[in-house]
Tab-separated table of C-alpha atoms and ligand atoms in Angstrom:
chain	number	residue	atom	x	y	z
A	1	MET	CA	6.731	-8.927	50.002
A	2	PHE	CA	7.619	-6.753	52.952
A	3	CYS	CA	4.770	-6.166	55.422
A	4	GLY	CA	5.801	-3.616	58.160
A	5	ALA	CA	3.810	-2.769	61.339
A	6	VAL	CA	0.221	-1.935	60.571
A	7	ALA	CA	1.136	-2.236	56.754
A	8	LEU	CA	-1.111	-2.830	53.798
A	9	CYS	CA	-0.097	-5.793	51.771
A	10	ALA	CA	-1.577	-6.258	48.178
A	11	PHE	CA	-1.665	-9.510	46.650
A	12	ALA	CA	-2.270	-9.204	42.937
A	13	VAL	CA	-2.349	-11.937	40.301
A	14	SER	CA	0.484	-11.245	37.796
A	15	ALA	CA	-0.522	-10.230	34.353
A	16	PRO	CA	1.360	-9.121	31.299
A	17	ALA	CA	1.906	-5.390	30.797
A	18	LEU	CA	-0.502	-4.399	27.947
A	19	ALA	CA	-1.154	-1.218	26.179
A	20	GLY	CA	-4.612	-1.615	27.511
A	21	GLY	CA	-3.359	-2.387	31.017
A	22	VAL	CA	-4.092	-5.521	33.175
A	23	THR	CA	-5.719	-8.274	31.112
A	24	ALA	CA	-9.563	-8.176	31.284
A	25	GLY	CA	-10.870	-10.818	33.748
A	26	THR	CA	-7.839	-10.622	35.878
A	27	LEU	CA	-8.830	-10.946	39.595
A	28	ILE	CA	-7.099	-8.346	41.773
A	29	GLU	CA	-7.153	-9.341	45.426
A	30	ASN	CA	-6.317	-7.134	48.374
A	31	THR	CA	-6.046	-8.093	52.024
A	32	ALA	CA	-4.902	-5.807	54.874
A	33	VAL	CA	-2.542	-6.989	57.534
A	34	ALA	CA	-1.998	-5.499	60.879
A	35	SER	CA	0.992	-6.510	63.056
A	36	TYR	CA	1.398	-5.343	66.796
A	37	ASP	CA	2.594	-6.418	70.025
A	38	ASP	CA	-0.049	-6.611	72.900
A	39	GLY	CA	2.667	-7.368	75.584
A	40	ALA	CA	2.144	-10.981	75.331
A	41	GLY	CA	4.286	-11.158	72.095
A	42	PRO	CA	3.884	-9.985	68.383
A	43	ARG	CA	0.556	-10.788	66.694
A	44	THR	CA	-0.534	-10.473	63.174
A	45	ILE	CA	-4.200	-10.082	61.923
A	46	ASN	CA	-5.657	-10.164	58.347
A	47	SER	CA	-8.604	-8.259	57.063
A	48	ASN	CA	-11.208	-9.833	54.766
A	49	THR	CA	-9.881	-10.062	51.194
A	50	VAL	CA	-11.369	-7.604	48.568
A	51	THR	CA	-11.533	-9.110	45.107
A	52	VAL	CA	-11.804	-6.835	42.019
A	53	ARG	CA	-12.299	-8.449	38.517
A	54	VAL	CA	-10.750	-6.150	35.843
A	55	ASP	CA	-13.217	-5.207	33.086
A	56	GLU	CA	-12.611	-5.235	29.528
A	57	LEU	CA	-11.584	-2.176	27.773
A	58	LEU	CA	-12.422	-1.754	24.081
A	59	ASP	CA	-9.781	0.044	22.121
A	60	VAL	CA	-8.359	0.027	18.716
A	61	THR	CA	-5.806	1.710	16.445
A	62	LEU	CA	-5.203	1.776	12.728
A	63	THR	CA	-2.289	3.219	10.840
A	64	SER	CA	-1.328	3.379	7.242
A	65	LEU	CA	1.914	1.300	6.537
A	66	ASP	CA	2.412	2.864	3.111
A	67	PRO	CA	5.520	5.023	3.254
A	68	GLY	CA	3.712	7.537	1.270
A	69	PRO	CA	0.973	7.757	-1.680
A	70	ILE	CA	1.001	4.733	-3.639
A	71	ASN	CA	2.084	5.373	-7.185
A	72	THR	CA	-0.391	3.813	-9.503
A	73	ARG	CA	-2.059	3.757	-12.890
A	74	PRO	CA	-5.377	2.436	-14.043
A	75	GLY	CA	-5.937	-1.058	-12.684
A	76	ASP	CA	-5.382	-2.851	-9.407
A	77	ALA	CA	-3.617	-1.281	-6.488
A	78	VAL	CA	-3.233	-2.209	-2.825
A	79	LEU	CA	-3.151	-0.215	0.216
A	80	THR	CA	-1.613	-1.511	3.436
A	81	PHE	CA	-2.706	-0.866	6.943
A	82	GLU	CA	-2.008	-2.118	10.543
A	83	LEU	CA	-4.699	-2.664	13.136
A	84	THR	CA	-3.858	-3.135	16.705
A	85	ASN	CA	-6.217	-4.405	19.533
A	86	GLN	CA	-5.365	-1.709	22.139
A	87	GLY	CA	-7.882	-3.127	24.554
A	88	ASN	CA	-7.037	-5.599	27.341
A	89	GLY	CA	-9.276	-8.307	26.185
A	90	PRO	CA	-9.970	-10.408	23.008
A	91	GLU	CA	-12.047	-8.564	20.464
A	92	ALA	CA	-12.953	-8.685	16.733
A	93	PHE	CA	-13.194	-5.480	14.600
A	94	THR	CA	-15.527	-4.655	11.699
A	95	LEU	CA	-13.584	-3.099	8.885
A	96	LEU	CA	-15.140	-0.682	6.295
A	97	ALA	CA	-13.359	1.217	3.432
A	98	ASN	CA	-14.562	4.497	2.170
A	99	PRO	CA	-13.062	5.406	-1.098
A	100	THR	CA	-15.136	8.705	-1.497
A	101	VAL	CA	-13.003	11.195	0.508
A	102	ALA	CA	-13.425	14.916	0.060
A	103	GLY	CA	-10.647	16.349	-2.109
A	104	ASN	CA	-10.080	13.284	-4.303
A	105	ASP	CA	-9.336	13.977	-7.845
A	106	PHE	CA	-11.047	10.517	-8.688
A	107	ASP	CA	-12.596	7.744	-6.549
A	108	VAL	CA	-11.287	4.228	-6.634
A	109	THR	CA	-13.446	1.062	-6.484
A	110	VAL	CA	-12.867	-1.142	-3.433
A	111	ARG	CA	-12.654	-4.643	-4.698
A	112	ALA	CA	-12.098	-6.235	-1.083
A	113	ILE	CA	-10.530	-6.054	2.198
A	114	ALA	CA	-7.872	-8.810	2.951
A	115	ILE	CA	-5.889	-10.021	6.026
A	116	ASP	CA	-2.150	-10.668	5.643
A	117	SER	CA	-2.682	-14.554	6.480
A	118	ASN	CA	0.980	-15.489	5.964
A	119	GLY	CA	2.276	-12.457	7.765
A	120	ASN	CA	4.701	-11.348	5.134
A	121	GLY	CA	3.430	-7.775	4.844
A	122	ILE	CA	2.598	-8.121	1.192
A	123	TYR	CA	-0.747	-9.151	-0.344
A	124	ASP	CA	-0.637	-12.520	-1.807
A	125	GLU	CA	-3.508	-13.389	-4.205
A	126	GLY	CA	-4.992	-16.739	-3.427
A	127	ILE	CA	-3.109	-17.015	-0.035
A	128	ASP	CA	-4.244	-13.940	1.943
A	129	GLU	CA	-7.733	-14.152	3.265
A	130	ILE	CA	-10.309	-12.054	1.646
A	131	LEU	CA	-12.966	-10.979	4.058
A	132	THR	CA	-16.543	-11.576	3.258
A	133	ALA	CA	-19.372	-8.943	4.398
A	134	PRO	CA	-19.620	-7.842	7.026
A	135	GLN	CA	-15.880	-7.627	6.810
A	136	THR	CA	-14.915	-8.737	10.324
A	137	THR	CA	-11.390	-9.732	11.651
A	138	ALA	CA	-10.995	-12.864	13.663
A	139	VAL	CA	-11.008	-12.303	17.512
A	140	LEU	CA	-7.687	-10.649	18.124
A	141	ALA	CA	-5.812	-11.191	21.529
A	142	ALA	CA	-5.190	-8.008	23.540
A	143	ASP	CA	-2.239	-6.263	21.917
A	144	ALA	CA	-2.469	-8.269	18.764
A	145	VAL	CA	-1.451	-6.521	15.550
A	146	LEU	CA	-2.983	-7.438	12.137
A	147	THR	CA	-1.812	-6.315	8.806
A	148	VAL	CA	-5.016	-5.324	6.531
A	149	PHE	CA	-5.050	-4.852	2.817
A	150	VAL	CA	-7.609	-2.708	0.962
A	151	LEU	CA	-7.607	-3.904	-2.673
A	152	VAL	CA	-8.773	-1.166	-4.927
A	153	THR	CA	-9.183	-0.484	-8.708
A	154	VAL	CA	-8.041	2.732	-10.170
A	155	PRO	CA	-10.567	3.717	-13.017
A	156	ASP	CA	-9.426	4.303	-16.616
A	157	GLY	CA	-9.177	7.888	-17.713
A	158	VAL	CA	-7.108	9.253	-14.736
A	159	THR	CA	-4.380	11.497	-15.551
A	160	ASP	CA	-0.783	11.939	-14.277
A	161	THR	CA	-0.336	13.402	-10.725
A	162	GLN	CA	-3.965	12.998	-9.864
A	163	THR	CA	-4.496	11.871	-6.358
A	164	SER	CA	-7.021	9.873	-4.280
A	165	ALA	CA	-7.436	8.786	-0.721
A	166	VAL	CA	-9.206	5.820	0.759
A	167	ASP	CA	-10.280	5.802	4.497
A	168	LEU	CA	-10.287	2.525	6.408
A	169	ASN	CA	-12.413	2.352	9.463
A	170	ALA	CA	-12.416	-0.259	12.227
A	171	GLU	CA	-14.907	-0.651	14.942
A	172	ALA	CA	-15.045	-3.240	17.887
A	173	VAL	CA	-17.636	-5.735	17.307
A	174	THR	CA	-18.815	-5.542	20.858
A	175	GLY	CA	-19.550	-1.833	20.356
A	176	SER	CA	-18.202	1.671	20.224
A	177	GLY	CA	-19.105	5.059	21.580
A	178	THR	CA	-18.210	7.709	23.905
A	179	PRO	CA	-15.322	6.671	26.101
A	180	GLY	CA	-16.677	5.060	29.404
A	181	THR	CA	-19.661	3.615	27.567
A	182	VAL	CA	-20.586	0.318	29.284
A	183	PHE	CA	-21.729	-2.805	27.545
A	184	ALA	CA	-22.897	-4.943	30.607
A	185	ALA	CA	-21.519	-8.296	30.810
A	186	ALA	CA	-20.128	-8.270	27.309
A	187	GLY	CA	-16.530	-8.587	28.407
A	188	VAL	CA	-14.478	-11.440	29.373
A	189	ASP	CA	-15.732	-13.967	31.861
A	190	GLY	CA	-19.107	-11.997	32.000
A	191	GLY	CA	-17.475	-8.890	33.077
A	192	ASP	CA	-18.420	-5.479	31.511
A	193	ALA	CA	-16.990	-4.305	28.321
A	194	ILE	CA	-16.095	-0.444	28.526
A	195	VAL	CA	-15.232	1.687	25.694
A	196	GLY	CA	-11.771	3.289	26.071
A	197	THR	CA	-10.173	6.323	25.224
A	198	THR	CA	-10.259	5.499	21.281
A	199	SER	CA	-14.060	5.311	21.381
A	200	ALA	CA	-13.320	1.778	20.050
A	201	LEU	CA	-13.109	3.198	16.584
A	202	ALA	CA	-10.176	4.110	14.300
A	203	THR	CA	-9.716	5.410	10.970
A	204	ALA	CA	-6.593	5.549	8.812
A	205	ARG	CA	-6.056	7.197	5.408
A	206	GLY	CA	-4.246	5.447	2.516
A	207	GLU	CA	-3.311	7.600	-0.589
A	208	LEU	CA	-2.743	7.117	-4.162
A	209	VAL	CA	-1.029	9.164	-6.840
A	210	VAL	CA	-1.254	8.524	-10.519
A	211	GLY	CA	1.827	8.021	-12.479
A	212	VAL	CA	1.015	7.829	-16.105
A	213	ALA	CA	3.650	8.058	-18.721
A	214	ASN	CA	2.782	9.004	-22.326
A	215	VAL	CA	4.728	8.623	-25.421
A	216	ALA	CA	4.828	11.298	-28.118
A	217	LEU	CA	6.367	10.055	-31.574
A	218	ALA	CA	7.928	12.641	-33.947
A	219	LYS	CA	9.269	12.090	-37.438
A	220	SER	CA	11.251	14.395	-39.413
A	221	VAL	CA	13.411	14.246	-42.637
A	222	VAL	CA	16.429	15.940	-44.005
A	223	LEU	CA	17.301	15.628	-47.805
A	224	ARG	CA	20.741	15.691	-49.364
A	225	ASP	CA	20.492	15.528	-53.095
A	226	PRO	CA	23.519	14.533	-55.352
A	227	PHE	CA	24.120	18.116	-56.247
A	228	GLY	CA	24.728	19.334	-52.729
A	229	GLY	CA	21.216	20.605	-52.240
A	230	ALA	CA	18.117	19.502	-50.507
A	231	SER	CA	15.929	18.501	-53.572
A	232	ALA	CA	14.098	15.099	-53.656
A	233	VAL	CA	15.537	13.571	-56.809
A	234	PRO	CA	16.609	10.169	-57.659
A	235	GLY	CA	19.896	9.483	-55.625
A	236	THR	CA	18.764	11.790	-52.947
A	237	ILE	CA	19.611	10.492	-49.382
A	238	ALA	CA	16.763	11.056	-47.036
A	239	THR	CA	17.848	10.962	-43.291
A	240	PHE	CA	14.705	10.216	-41.129
A	241	THR	CA	14.821	11.036	-37.439
A	242	ILE	CA	12.154	9.569	-35.155
A	243	THR	CA	12.057	10.714	-31.711
A	244	ALA	CA	10.049	9.020	-28.807
A	245	GLN	CA	9.599	11.401	-25.949
A	246	VAL	CA	8.113	9.791	-22.655
A	247	SER	CA	6.422	12.453	-20.545
A	248	GLY	CA	4.410	12.337	-17.273
A	249	SER	CA	5.706	10.027	-14.570
A	250	GLY	CA	6.408	6.350	-14.166
A	251	THR	CA	7.693	4.117	-16.974
A	252	ILE	CA	6.629	2.831	-20.416
A	253	ASN	CA	7.263	-0.784	-20.788
A	254	ASP	CA	8.371	-2.526	-23.890
A	255	LEU	CA	8.547	0.427	-26.186
A	256	ILE	CA	9.328	-0.617	-29.726
A	257	VAL	CA	9.751	1.894	-32.581
A	258	THR	CA	9.170	0.581	-36.048
A	259	ASP	CA	9.184	2.103	-39.374
A	260	ALA	CA	8.584	0.831	-42.953
A	261	ILE	CA	10.857	1.835	-45.807
A	262	PRO	CA	8.753	4.065	-48.153
A	263	ASP	CA	7.931	2.923	-51.616
A	264	GLY	CA	10.271	4.396	-54.108
A	265	THR	CA	13.264	4.417	-51.803
A	266	THR	CA	15.782	1.796	-50.608
A	267	TYR	CA	17.269	1.376	-46.974
A	268	ALA	CA	20.804	2.518	-46.910
A	269	ALA	CA	22.474	-0.414	-45.169
A	270	GLY	CA	24.250	0.194	-41.917
A	271	THR	CA	22.672	3.703	-41.168
A	272	LEU	CA	20.344	2.735	-38.351
A	273	ALA	CA	21.270	4.374	-35.153
A	274	LEU	CA	19.855	4.962	-31.671
A	275	ASP	CA	20.843	8.166	-29.977
A	276	GLY	CA	23.576	8.624	-32.276
A	277	THR	CA	25.053	5.204	-31.719
A	278	ALA	CA	25.031	2.804	-34.812
A	279	LEU	CA	22.958	-0.324	-34.466
A	280	SER	CA	23.734	-3.292	-36.762
A	281	ASP	CA	21.145	-4.283	-39.417
A	282	ALA	CA	21.146	-7.860	-38.230
A	283	ALA	CA	18.797	-9.303	-35.485
A	284	ASP	CA	21.502	-9.764	-32.902
A	285	GLY	CA	22.372	-8.418	-29.450
A	286	ASP	CA	21.693	-4.829	-30.010
A	287	ALA	CA	18.346	-3.065	-29.925
A	288	GLY	CA	17.961	-2.585	-33.819
A	289	VAL	CA	17.069	-4.527	-36.861
A	290	ALA	CA	16.791	-3.088	-40.332
A	291	SER	CA	16.209	-4.344	-43.911
A	292	ASP	CA	14.724	-2.847	-46.939
A	293	ALA	CA	11.915	-5.356	-46.985
A	294	ALA	CA	10.915	-5.353	-43.375
A	295	GLY	CA	11.692	-1.781	-42.351
A	296	ILE	CA	13.419	-0.804	-39.301
A	297	ALA	CA	12.560	-1.848	-35.551
A	298	VAL	CA	14.401	-0.565	-32.462
A	299	ASP	CA	13.538	-2.146	-29.248
A	300	LEU	CA	13.856	0.574	-26.352
A	301	GLY	CA	12.646	-1.771	-23.586
A	302	ASP	CA	11.461	0.106	-20.432
A	303	VAL	CA	11.667	3.733	-20.720
A	304	ALA	CA	11.255	6.147	-17.812
A	305	ALA	CA	9.261	9.218	-18.071
A	306	GLN	CA	11.279	12.450	-19.010
A	307	THR	CA	13.335	10.535	-21.341
A	308	THR	CA	13.816	11.102	-25.045
A	309	ARG	CA	15.198	8.444	-27.374
A	310	THR	CA	16.064	9.159	-31.020
A	311	VAL	CA	16.236	6.765	-33.835
A	312	THR	CA	17.702	7.677	-37.236
A	313	PHE	CA	18.148	5.902	-40.605
A	314	ASP	CA	18.920	6.806	-44.090
A	315	VAL	CA	16.991	5.787	-47.427
A	316	THR	CA	17.962	6.689	-51.051
A	317	ILE	CA	15.415	7.805	-53.416
A	318	ASP	CA	15.327	5.085	-56.223
B	1	CA	CA1	-14.131	-8.692	23.670
B	2	CA	CA1	0.651	-11.916	2.595
B	3	CA	CA1	21.037	-5.258	-34.833
């Protein structure tokens, strides 16, 4: 440290650079030095040392970590947030989730607020800690970042494309208020805790959008009688067409189309087809199985919305 003639030299305790500035409780000491020559040689004198203890700033931020609205359907969903202790001292924060946001098409039920205990960014049931009321985080070091999950349930009866928002609020346990509000002796080492620019309050919004797929099943028949016409007489071949149309958004899982062979008719072996491609009658590697006794079944698996699959088969009128 360079101290020139009649220079001021500051001696500060080193402290990490924080979003909230120098760590609360840090002692900043300052001593002035004067150097001069009185004719008998150079001399140096020090002033008394002034010591200032850094008070604790209370600041917090919250952000949604979801890349966009969570695509959901009735049942459980998880919203993900990040809380940062922007203050310069250790502080805990009380969390409150509000599912009743103006403009919601529907309101979810908040089941719980959880902490990402294993730090993998994903809610793990039975591993990540569920906070009990009042839902308060552990004491977080200055600049510490915490991933928080809001566990919600989407009600039955919601329809495709409906949206809902949930606000998560965080408040410093020591207190909040207008920036500059002082909580005397409530900070580190008995120093004051002072509300920072965030008011020691934060809110972030998570959003959900309903993606519900629906299946519409339609069946039609075309007749070809033995005389080249379209009459239903013994020997007429009836071609049934079943269309499964998936609308909305999202995906339908494990979609299986089945149909019985009507009384008075016989399945025409080898006529089962999916989207115009033949399927074997046997239970084998393809999606279809058919017999006169058991009827037809076609396993379409998972089908995305805005998709139509068409199953056809023939019977002969006995
Ligand atoms: Ca504190
Ligand atoms: Ca986790
Ligand atoms: Ca087959």
